[in-house]
Amino acid sequence: MSIEIVPEWMVNLEKEDIIFMKKFILSSGSLKEVAKQYDVTYPTVRLDKLIQKIKLNEDNTNDSYIALIKRLVINEKIDFDTAKILISEYKNNKKES
């Protein structure tokens, strides 16, 4: 019997993110090779969104507001920089209360 443990930073990643990471690893980290597999140009293959999703998932919090902001970013409803500002302001306001 095997128990699957998913790291916290992977919990909210979409299936396509996991597939991309697998292709990236299997191509020895070559974005040019991944671009060939997706039949797109090299500059089109970007890790920015995946990196942002991973960074958001690393911040373990039980706060429902922060979790909501993270979900909005992951679902591309707001951008990463806006989320950082909202979370920072929220945390500052909580400290002042």
PDB file of N, CA and C in Angstrom:
ATOM      1  N   MET A   1       0.845  -1.178   0.000  1.00  0.00           N
ATOM      2  CA  MET A   1       0.000   0.000   0.000  1.00  0.00           C
ATOM      3  C   MET A   1       0.888   1.239   0.000  1.00  0.00           C
ATOM      4  N   SER A   2       0.686   2.123  -0.949  1.00  0.00           N
ATOM      5  CA  SER A   2       1.485   3.337  -0.995  1.00  0.00           C
ATOM      6  C   SER A   2       0.634   4.541  -0.613  1.00  0.00           C
ATOM      7  N   ILE A   3       1.271   5.485   0.065  1.00  0.00           N
ATOM      8  CA  ILE A   3       0.609   6.714   0.453  1.00  0.00           C
ATOM      9  C   ILE A   3       1.227   7.835  -0.353  1.00  0.00           C
ATOM     10  N   GLU A   4       0.389   8.575  -1.065  1.00  0.00           N
ATOM     11  CA  GLU A   4       0.884   9.683  -1.860  1.00  0.00           C
ATOM     12  C   GLU A   4       0.871  10.952  -1.024  1.00  0.00           C
ATOM     13  N   ILE A   5       2.007  11.589  -0.974  1.00  0.00           N
ATOM     14  CA  ILE A   5       2.112  12.847  -0.257  1.00  0.00           C
ATOM     15  C   ILE A   5       2.419  13.930  -1.274  1.00  0.00           C
ATOM     16  N   VAL A   6       1.547  14.905  -1.357  1.00  0.00           N
ATOM     17  CA  VAL A   6       1.733  16.008  -2.283  1.00  0.00           C
ATOM     18  C   VAL A   6       2.284  17.185  -1.493  1.00  0.00           C
ATOM     19  N   PRO A   7       3.428  17.714  -1.911  1.00  0.00           N
ATOM     20  CA  PRO A   7       3.969  18.876  -1.210  1.00  0.00           C
ATOM     21  C   PRO A   7       2.989  20.039  -1.247  1.00  0.00           C
ATOM     22  N   GLU A   8       2.996  20.852  -0.212  1.00  0.00           N
ATOM     23  CA  GLU A   8       2.068  21.981  -0.096  1.00  0.00           C
ATOM     24  C   GLU A   8       2.135  22.906  -1.313  1.00  0.00           C
ATOM     25  N   TRP A   9       3.335  23.113  -1.846  1.00  0.00           N
ATOM     26  CA  TRP A   9       3.476  24.053  -2.963  1.00  0.00           C
ATOM     27  C   TRP A   9       2.847  23.532  -4.250  1.00  0.00           C
ATOM     28  N   MET A  10       2.495  22.245  -4.276  1.00  0.00           N
ATOM     29  CA  MET A  10       1.892  21.660  -5.476  1.00  0.00           C
ATOM     30  C   MET A  10       0.376  21.533  -5.399  1.00  0.00           C
ATOM     31  N   VAL A  11      -0.182  21.762  -4.235  1.00  0.00           N
ATOM     32  CA  VAL A  11      -1.594  21.472  -4.001  1.00  0.00           C
ATOM     33  C   VAL A  11      -2.529  22.173  -4.981  1.00  0.00           C
ATOM     34  N   ASN A  12      -2.312  23.449  -5.243  1.00  0.00           N
ATOM     35  CA  ASN A  12      -3.240  24.200  -6.092  1.00  0.00           C
ATOM     36  C   ASN A  12      -2.801  24.323  -7.542  1.00  0.00           C
ATOM     37  N   LEU A  13      -1.769  23.589  -7.925  1.00  0.00           N
ATOM     38  CA  LEU A  13      -1.346  23.633  -9.322  1.00  0.00           C
ATOM     39  C   LEU A  13      -2.338  22.855 -10.183  1.00  0.00           C
ATOM     40  N   GLU A  14      -2.518  23.323 -11.388  1.00  0.00           N
ATOM     41  CA  GLU A  14      -3.415  22.650 -12.316  1.00  0.00           C
ATOM     42  C   GLU A  14      -2.679  21.502 -12.993  1.00  0.00           C
ATOM     43  N   LYS A  15      -3.441  20.598 -13.569  1.00  0.00           N
ATOM     44  CA  LYS A  15      -2.853  19.437 -14.238  1.00  0.00           C
ATOM     45  C   LYS A  15      -1.872  19.864 -15.325  1.00  0.00           C
ATOM     46  N   GLU A  16      -2.212  20.910 -16.084  1.00  0.00           N
ATOM     47  CA  GLU A  16      -1.317  21.365 -17.150  1.00  0.00           C
ATOM     48  C   GLU A  16       0.008  21.886 -16.589  1.00  0.00           C
ATOM     49  N   ASP A  17      -0.006  22.448 -15.368  1.00  0.00           N
ATOM     50  CA  ASP A  17       1.234  22.898 -14.730  1.00  0.00           C
ATOM     51  C   ASP A  17       2.131  21.704 -14.406  1.00  0.00           C
ATOM     52  N   ILE A  18       1.524  20.642 -13.906  1.00  0.00           N
ATOM     53  CA  ILE A  18       2.274  19.433 -13.555  1.00  0.00           C
ATOM     54  C   ILE A  18       2.856  18.794 -14.824  1.00  0.00           C
ATOM     55  N   ILE A  19       2.063  18.752 -15.881  1.00  0.00           N
ATOM     56  CA  ILE A  19       2.533  18.192 -17.150  1.00  0.00           C
ATOM     57  C   ILE A  19       3.704  19.018 -17.685  1.00  0.00           C
ATOM     58  N   PHE A  20       3.583  20.352 -17.603  1.00  0.00           N
ATOM     59  CA  PHE A  20       4.671  21.216 -18.054  1.00  0.00           C
ATOM     60  C   PHE A  20       5.943  20.940 -17.251  1.00  0.00           C
ATOM     61  N   MET A  21       5.811  20.834 -15.923  1.00  0.00           N
ATOM     62  CA  MET A  21       6.988  20.573 -15.080  1.00  0.00           C
ATOM     63  C   MET A  21       7.633  19.244 -15.452  1.00  0.00           C
ATOM     64  N   LYS A  22       6.820  18.240 -15.720  1.00  0.00           N
ATOM     65  CA  LYS A  22       7.354  16.934 -16.111  1.00  0.00           C
ATOM     66  C   LYS A  22       8.130  17.036 -17.424  1.00  0.00           C
ATOM     67  N   LYS A  23       7.543  17.724 -18.410  1.00  0.00           N
ATOM     68  CA  LYS A  23       8.228  17.891 -19.695  1.00  0.00           C
ATOM     69  C   LYS A  23       9.529  18.667 -19.514  1.00  0.00           C
ATOM     70  N   PHE A  24       9.496  19.686 -18.687  1.00  0.00           N
ATOM     71  CA  PHE A  24      10.679  20.508 -18.428  1.00  0.00           C
ATOM     72  C   PHE A  24      11.789  19.670 -17.796  1.00  0.00           C
ATOM     73  N   ILE A  25      11.429  18.857 -16.828  1.00  0.00           N
ATOM     74  CA  ILE A  25      12.417  18.000 -16.162  1.00  0.00           C
ATOM     75  C   ILE A  25      12.962  16.952 -17.130  1.00  0.00           C
ATOM     76  N   LEU A  26      12.071  16.314 -17.879  1.00  0.00           N
ATOM     77  CA  LEU A  26      12.504  15.273 -18.814  1.00  0.00           C
ATOM     78  C   LEU A  26      13.351  15.823 -19.964  1.00  0.00           C
ATOM     79  N   SER A  27      13.237  17.122 -20.222  1.00  0.00           N
ATOM     80  CA  SER A  27      14.075  17.736 -21.258  1.00  0.00           C
ATOM     81  C   SER A  27      15.314  18.387 -20.638  1.00  0.00           C
ATOM     82  N   SER A  28      15.665  17.953 -19.437  1.00  0.00           N
ATOM     83  CA  SER A  28      16.846  18.446 -18.715  1.00  0.00           C
ATOM     84  C   SER A  28      16.823  19.957 -18.509  1.00  0.00           C
ATOM     85  N   GLY A  29      15.648  20.504 -18.319  1.00  0.00           N
ATOM     86  CA  GLY A  29      15.523  21.928 -18.047  1.00  0.00           C
ATOM     87  C   GLY A  29      15.699  22.829 -19.251  1.00  0.00           C
ATOM     88  N   SER A  30      15.575  22.269 -20.426  1.00  0.00           N
ATOM     89  CA  SER A  30      15.741  23.064 -21.643  1.00  0.00           C
ATOM     90  C   SER A  30      14.399  23.645 -22.081  1.00  0.00           C
ATOM     91  N   LEU A  31      14.271  24.972 -21.944  1.00  0.00           N
ATOM     92  CA  LEU A  31      13.041  25.611 -22.406  1.00  0.00           C
ATOM     93  C   LEU A  31      12.906  25.517 -23.923  1.00  0.00           C
ATOM     94  N   LYS A  32      14.027  25.488 -24.616  1.00  0.00           N
ATOM     95  CA  LYS A  32      13.971  25.343 -26.074  1.00  0.00           C
ATOM     96  C   LYS A  32      13.359  24.000 -26.453  1.00  0.00           C
ATOM     97  N   GLU A  33      13.725  22.955 -25.735  1.00  0.00           N
ATOM     98  CA  GLU A  33      13.170  21.623 -25.997  1.00  0.00           C
ATOM     99  C   GLU A  33      11.680  21.591 -25.672  1.00  0.00           C
ATOM    100  N   VAL A  34      11.296  22.205 -24.575  1.00  0.00           N
ATOM    101  CA  VAL A  34       9.879  22.258 -24.200  1.00  0.00           C
ATOM    102  C   VAL A  34       9.098  23.031 -25.258  1.00  0.00           C
ATOM    103  N   ALA A  35       9.671  24.117 -25.749  1.00  0.00           N
ATOM    104  CA  ALA A  35       9.009  24.896 -26.800  1.00  0.00           C
ATOM    105  C   ALA A  35       8.746  24.030 -28.031  1.00  0.00           C
ATOM    106  N   LYS A  36       9.716  23.187 -28.388  1.00  0.00           N
ATOM    107  CA  LYS A  36       9.526  22.274 -29.522  1.00  0.00           C
ATOM    108  C   LYS A  36       8.358  21.325 -29.264  1.00  0.00           C
ATOM    109  N   GLN A  37       8.272  20.804 -28.045  1.00  0.00           N
ATOM    110  CA  GLN A  37       7.208  19.856 -27.706  1.00  0.00           C
ATOM    111  C   GLN A  37       5.830  20.510 -27.781  1.00  0.00           C
ATOM    112  N   TYR A  38       5.758  21.775 -27.403  1.00  0.00           N
ATOM    113  CA  TYR A  38       4.485  22.497 -27.459  1.00  0.00           C
ATOM    114  C   TYR A  38       4.258  23.168 -28.817  1.00  0.00           C
ATOM    115  N   ASP A  39       5.250  23.048 -29.696  1.00  0.00           N
ATOM    116  CA  ASP A  39       5.193  23.643 -31.028  1.00  0.00           C
ATOM    117  C   ASP A  39       4.938  25.156 -30.951  1.00  0.00           C
ATOM    118  N   VAL A  40       5.721  25.809 -30.089  1.00  0.00           N
ATOM    119  CA  VAL A  40       5.677  27.266 -29.951  1.00  0.00           C
ATOM    120  C   VAL A  40       7.108  27.794 -30.013  1.00  0.00           C
ATOM    121  N   THR A  41       7.238  29.098 -30.142  1.00  0.00           N
ATOM    122  CA  THR A  41       8.577  29.681 -30.164  1.00  0.00           C
ATOM    123  C   THR A  41       9.156  29.712 -28.762  1.00  0.00           C
ATOM    124  N   TYR A  42      10.461  29.731 -28.686  1.00  0.00           N
ATOM    125  CA  TYR A  42      11.160  29.723 -27.397  1.00  0.00           C
ATOM    126  C   TYR A  42      10.689  30.833 -26.455  1.00  0.00           C
ATOM    127  N   PRO A  43      10.559  32.080 -26.929  1.00  0.00           N
ATOM    128  CA  PRO A  43      10.125  33.131 -25.999  1.00  0.00           C
ATOM    129  C   PRO A  43       8.712  32.933 -25.462  1.00  0.00           C
ATOM    130  N   THR A  44       7.915  32.122 -26.147  1.00  0.00           N
ATOM    131  CA  THR A  44       6.544  31.879 -25.709  1.00  0.00           C
ATOM    132  C   THR A  44       6.497  31.038 -24.437  1.00  0.00           C
ATOM    133  N   VAL A  45       7.480  30.172 -24.261  1.00  0.00           N
ATOM    134  CA  VAL A  45       7.510  29.308 -23.084  1.00  0.00           C
ATOM    135  C   VAL A  45       8.029  30.134 -21.914  1.00  0.00           C
ATOM    136  N   ARG A  46       7.158  30.398 -20.985  1.00  0.00           N
ATOM    137  CA  ARG A  46       7.514  31.222 -19.834  1.00  0.00           C
ATOM    138  C   ARG A  46       7.226  30.469 -18.556  1.00  0.00           C
ATOM    139  N   LEU A  47       8.096  30.641 -17.601  1.00  0.00           N
ATOM    140  CA  LEU A  47       7.911  30.004 -16.298  1.00  0.00           C
ATOM    141  C   LEU A  47       7.291  30.957 -15.281  1.00  0.00           C
ATOM    142  N   ASP A  48       7.092  32.212 -15.646  1.00  0.00           N
ATOM    143  CA  ASP A  48       6.655  33.228 -14.703  1.00  0.00           C
ATOM    144  C   ASP A  48       5.391  32.833 -13.933  1.00  0.00           C
ATOM    145  N   LYS A  49       4.365  32.418 -14.652  1.00  0.00           N
ATOM    146  CA  LYS A  49       3.098  32.096 -13.985  1.00  0.00           C
ATOM    147  C   LYS A  49       3.249  30.890 -13.066  1.00  0.00           C
ATOM    148  N   LEU A  50       4.000  29.902 -13.516  1.00  0.00           N
ATOM    149  CA  LEU A  50       4.212  28.718 -12.692  1.00  0.00           C
ATOM    150  C   LEU A  50       4.989  29.085 -11.428  1.00  0.00           C
ATOM    151  N   ILE A  51       6.001  29.915 -11.566  1.00  0.00           N
ATOM    152  CA  ILE A  51       6.783  30.367 -10.410  1.00  0.00           C
ATOM    153  C   ILE A  51       5.889  31.122  -9.437  1.00  0.00           C
ATOM    154  N   GLN A  52       5.033  31.989  -9.946  1.00  0.00           N
ATOM    155  CA  GLN A  52       4.126  32.740  -9.087  1.00  0.00           C
ATOM    156  C   GLN A  52       3.186  31.813  -8.322  1.00  0.00           C
ATOM    157  N   LYS A  53       2.644  30.814  -9.003  1.00  0.00           N
ATOM    158  CA  LYS A  53       1.749  29.864  -8.344  1.00  0.00           C
ATOM    159  C   LYS A  53       2.470  29.121  -7.228  1.00  0.00           C
ATOM    160  N   ILE A  54       3.696  28.709  -7.488  1.00  0.00           N
ATOM    161  CA  ILE A  54       4.468  27.975  -6.484  1.00  0.00           C
ATOM    162  C   ILE A  54       4.758  28.869  -5.287  1.00  0.00           C
ATOM    163  N   LYS A  55       5.145  30.113  -5.542  1.00  0.00           N
ATOM    164  CA  LYS A  55       5.431  31.044  -4.439  1.00  0.00           C
ATOM    165  C   LYS A  55       4.193  31.268  -3.581  1.00  0.00           C
ATOM    166  N   LEU A  56       3.049  31.407  -4.219  1.00  0.00           N
ATOM    167  CA  LEU A  56       1.813  31.604  -3.468  1.00  0.00           C
ATOM    168  C   LEU A  56       1.490  30.394  -2.598  1.00  0.00           C
ATOM    169  N   ASN A  57       1.715  29.214  -3.127  1.00  0.00           N
ATOM    170  CA  ASN A  57       1.399  28.005  -2.387  1.00  0.00           C
ATOM    171  C   ASN A  57       2.370  27.733  -1.249  1.00  0.00           C
ATOM    172  N   GLU A  58       3.569  28.315  -1.303  1.00  0.00           N
ATOM    173  CA  GLU A  58       4.546  28.113  -0.233  1.00  0.00           C
ATOM    174  C   GLU A  58       4.164  28.856   1.036  1.00  0.00           C
ATOM    175  N   ASP A  59       3.413  29.932   0.907  1.00  0.00           N
ATOM    176  CA  ASP A  59       3.014  30.727   2.064  1.00  0.00           C
ATOM    177  C   ASP A  59       1.851  30.039   2.768  1.00  0.00           C
ATOM    178  N   ASN A  60       2.182  29.215   3.752  1.00  0.00           N
ATOM    179  CA  ASN A  60       1.153  28.465   4.478  1.00  0.00           C
ATOM    180  C   ASN A  60       0.430  29.389   5.443  1.00  0.00           C
ATOM    181  N   THR A  61      -0.848  29.538   5.227  1.00  0.00           N
ATOM    182  CA  THR A  61      -1.640  30.363   6.119  1.00  0.00           C
ATOM    183  C   THR A  61      -3.031  29.764   6.247  1.00  0.00           C
ATOM    184  N   ASN A  62      -3.598  29.963   7.399  1.00  0.00           N
ATOM    185  CA  ASN A  62      -4.965  29.490   7.615  1.00  0.00           C
ATOM    186  C   ASN A  62      -5.955  30.635   7.488  1.00  0.00           C
ATOM    187  N   ASP A  63      -5.469  31.786   7.103  1.00  0.00           N
ATOM    188  CA  ASP A  63      -6.307  32.972   6.991  1.00  0.00           C
ATOM    189  C   ASP A  63      -7.163  32.880   5.733  1.00  0.00           C
ATOM    190  N   SER A  64      -8.465  32.975   5.886  1.00  0.00           N
ATOM    191  CA  SER A  64      -9.376  32.788   4.753  1.00  0.00           C
ATOM    192  C   SER A  64      -9.255  33.906   3.717  1.00  0.00           C
ATOM    193  N   TYR A  65      -8.971  35.141   4.157  1.00  0.00           N
ATOM    194  CA  TYR A  65      -8.811  36.247   3.202  1.00  0.00           C
ATOM    195  C   TYR A  65      -7.585  36.021   2.321  1.00  0.00           C
ATOM    196  N   ILE A  66      -6.482  35.649   2.935  1.00  0.00           N
ATOM    197  CA  ILE A  66      -5.258  35.405   2.172  1.00  0.00           C
ATOM    198  C   ILE A  66      -5.453  34.208   1.242  1.00  0.00           C
ATOM    199  N   ALA A  67      -6.139  33.187   1.703  1.00  0.00           N
ATOM    200  CA  ALA A  67      -6.422  32.027   0.856  1.00  0.00           C
ATOM    201  C   ALA A  67      -7.265  32.437  -0.351  1.00  0.00           C
ATOM    202  N   LEU A  68      -8.228  33.342  -0.141  1.00  0.00           N
ATOM    203  CA  LEU A  68      -9.055  33.846  -1.242  1.00  0.00           C
ATOM    204  C   LEU A  68      -8.196  34.585  -2.261  1.00  0.00           C
ATOM    205  N   ILE A  69      -7.317  35.447  -1.794  1.00  0.00           N
ATOM    206  CA  ILE A  69      -6.442  36.198  -2.700  1.00  0.00           C
ATOM    207  C   ILE A  69      -5.582  35.231  -3.517  1.00  0.00           C
ATOM    208  N   LYS A  70      -5.055  34.216  -2.861  1.00  0.00           N
ATOM    209  CA  LYS A  70      -4.240  33.217  -3.565  1.00  0.00           C
ATOM    210  C   LYS A  70      -5.045  32.523  -4.659  1.00  0.00           C
ATOM    211  N   ARG A  71      -6.266  32.142  -4.337  1.00  0.00           N
ATOM    212  CA  ARG A  71      -7.115  31.469  -5.335  1.00  0.00           C
ATOM    213  C   ARG A  71      -7.394  32.389  -6.527  1.00  0.00           C
ATOM    214  N   LEU A  72      -7.596  33.675  -6.255  1.00  0.00           N
ATOM    215  CA  LEU A  72      -7.845  34.624  -7.340  1.00  0.00           C
ATOM    216  C   LEU A  72      -6.648  34.718  -8.279  1.00  0.00           C
ATOM    217  N   VAL A  73      -5.444  34.684  -7.708  1.00  0.00           N
ATOM    218  CA  VAL A  73      -4.239  34.718  -8.550  1.00  0.00           C
ATOM    219  C   VAL A  73      -4.114  33.430  -9.343  1.00  0.00           C
ATOM    220  N   ILE A  74      -4.267  32.318  -8.670  1.00  0.00           N
ATOM    221  CA  ILE A  74      -4.131  31.025  -9.329  1.00  0.00           C
ATOM    222  C   ILE A  74      -5.137  30.876 -10.458  1.00  0.00           C
ATOM    223  N   ASN A  75      -6.328  31.425 -10.267  1.00  0.00           N
ATOM    224  CA  ASN A  75      -7.363  31.366 -11.299  1.00  0.00           C
ATOM    225  C   ASN A  75      -7.286  32.543 -12.264  1.00  0.00           C
ATOM    226  N   GLU A  76      -6.192  33.313 -12.158  1.00  0.00           N
ATOM    227  CA  GLU A  76      -5.905  34.435 -13.047  1.00  0.00           C
ATOM    228  C   GLU A  76      -7.004  35.493 -13.053  1.00  0.00           C
ATOM    229  N   LYS A  77      -7.617  35.722 -11.899  1.00  0.00           N
ATOM    230  CA  LYS A  77      -8.618  36.780 -11.756  1.00  0.00           C
ATOM    231  C   LYS A  77      -7.939  38.093 -11.385  1.00  0.00           C
ATOM    232  N   ILE A  78      -6.801  38.014 -10.659  1.00  0.00           N
ATOM    233  CA  ILE A  78      -5.971  39.180 -10.367  1.00  0.00           C
ATOM    234  C   ILE A  78      -4.516  38.783 -10.592  1.00  0.00           C
ATOM    235  N   ASP A  79      -3.654  39.781 -10.785  1.00  0.00           N
ATOM    236  CA  ASP A  79      -2.253  39.461 -11.045  1.00  0.00           C
ATOM    237  C   ASP A  79      -1.477  39.302  -9.733  1.00  0.00           C
ATOM    238  N   PHE A  80      -0.309  38.712  -9.840  1.00  0.00           N
ATOM    239  CA  PHE A  80       0.534  38.383  -8.699  1.00  0.00           C
ATOM    240  C   PHE A  80       0.934  39.630  -7.907  1.00  0.00           C
ATOM    241  N   ASP A  81       1.326  40.694  -8.607  1.00  0.00           N
ATOM    242  CA  ASP A  81       1.761  41.913  -7.916  1.00  0.00           C
ATOM    243  C   ASP A  81       0.621  42.545  -7.121  1.00  0.00           C
ATOM    244  N   THR A  82      -0.578  42.544  -7.672  1.00  0.00           N
ATOM    245  CA  THR A  82      -1.742  43.065  -6.960  1.00  0.00           C
ATOM    246  C   THR A  82      -2.013  42.230  -5.713  1.00  0.00           C
ATOM    247  N   ALA A  83      -1.887  40.927  -5.840  1.00  0.00           N
ATOM    248  CA  ALA A  83      -2.103  40.036  -4.694  1.00  0.00           C
ATOM    249  C   ALA A  83      -1.106  40.334  -3.582  1.00  0.00           C
ATOM    250  N   LYS A  84       0.150  40.540  -3.941  1.00  0.00           N
ATOM    251  CA  LYS A  84       1.169  40.848  -2.931  1.00  0.00           C
ATOM    252  C   LYS A  84       0.821  42.133  -2.188  1.00  0.00           C
ATOM    253  N   ILE A  85       0.349  43.141  -2.914  1.00  0.00           N
ATOM    254  CA  ILE A  85      -0.033  44.409  -2.287  1.00  0.00           C
ATOM    255  C   ILE A  85      -1.214  44.210  -1.344  1.00  0.00           C
ATOM    256  N   LEU A  86      -2.240  43.509  -1.815  1.00  0.00           N
ATOM    257  CA  LEU A  86      -3.424  43.272  -0.988  1.00  0.00           C
ATOM    258  C   LEU A  86      -3.085  42.499   0.288  1.00  0.00           C
ATOM    259  N   ILE A  87      -2.276  41.477   0.156  1.00  0.00           N
ATOM    260  CA  ILE A  87      -1.901  40.663   1.319  1.00  0.00           C
ATOM    261  C   ILE A  87      -1.045  41.471   2.278  1.00  0.00           C
ATOM    262  N   SER A  88      -0.116  42.248   1.750  1.00  0.00           N
ATOM    263  CA  SER A  88       0.744  43.075   2.591  1.00  0.00           C
ATOM    264  C   SER A  88      -0.075  44.102   3.372  1.00  0.00           C
ATOM    265  N   GLU A  89      -0.975  44.779   2.691  1.00  0.00           N
ATOM    266  CA  GLU A  89      -1.831  45.769   3.363  1.00  0.00           C
ATOM    267  C   GLU A  89      -2.724  45.110   4.415  1.00  0.00           C
ATOM    268  N   TYR A  90      -3.250  43.977   4.077  1.00  0.00           N
ATOM    269  CA  TYR A  90      -4.106  43.230   5.009  1.00  0.00           C
ATOM    270  C   TYR A  90      -3.327  42.865   6.272  1.00  0.00           C
ATOM    271  N   LYS A  91      -2.108  42.343   6.083  1.00  0.00           N
ATOM    272  CA  LYS A  91      -1.287  41.962   7.239  1.00  0.00           C
ATOM    273  C   LYS A  91      -0.921  43.191   8.076  1.00  0.00           C
ATOM    274  N   ASN A  92      -0.603  44.299   7.415  1.00  0.00           N
ATOM    275  CA  ASN A  92      -0.286  45.536   8.152  1.00  0.00           C
ATOM    276  C   ASN A  92      -1.475  46.033   8.962  1.00  0.00           C
ATOM    277  N   ASN A  93      -2.673  45.975   8.368  1.00  0.00           N
ATOM    278  CA  ASN A  93      -3.874  46.390   9.085  1.00  0.00           C
ATOM    279  C   ASN A  93      -4.186  45.494  10.257  1.00  0.00           C
ATOM    280  N   LYS A  94      -3.901  44.194  10.115  1.00  0.00           N
ATOM    281  CA  LYS A  94      -4.134  43.261  11.228  1.00  0.00           C
ATOM    282  C   LYS A  94      -3.199  43.563  12.396  1.00  0.00           C
ATOM    283  N   LYS A  95      -1.946  43.943  12.078  1.00  0.00           N
ATOM    284  CA  LYS A  95      -0.968  44.259  13.124  1.00  0.00           C
ATOM    285  C   LYS A  95      -1.389  45.501  13.898  1.00  0.00           C
ATOM    286  N   GLU A  96      -1.969  46.459  13.179  1.00  0.00           N
ATOM    287  CA  GLU A  96      -2.384  47.719  13.796  1.00  0.00           C
ATOM    288  C   GLU A  96      -3.624  47.571  14.653  1.00  0.00           C
ATOM    289  N   SER A  97      -4.408  46.552  14.403  1.00  0.00           N
ATOM    290  CA  SER A  97      -5.671  46.359  15.148  1.00  0.00           C
ATOM    291  C   SER A  97      -5.433  45.851  16.549  1.00  0.00           C
TER     292      SER A  97
END
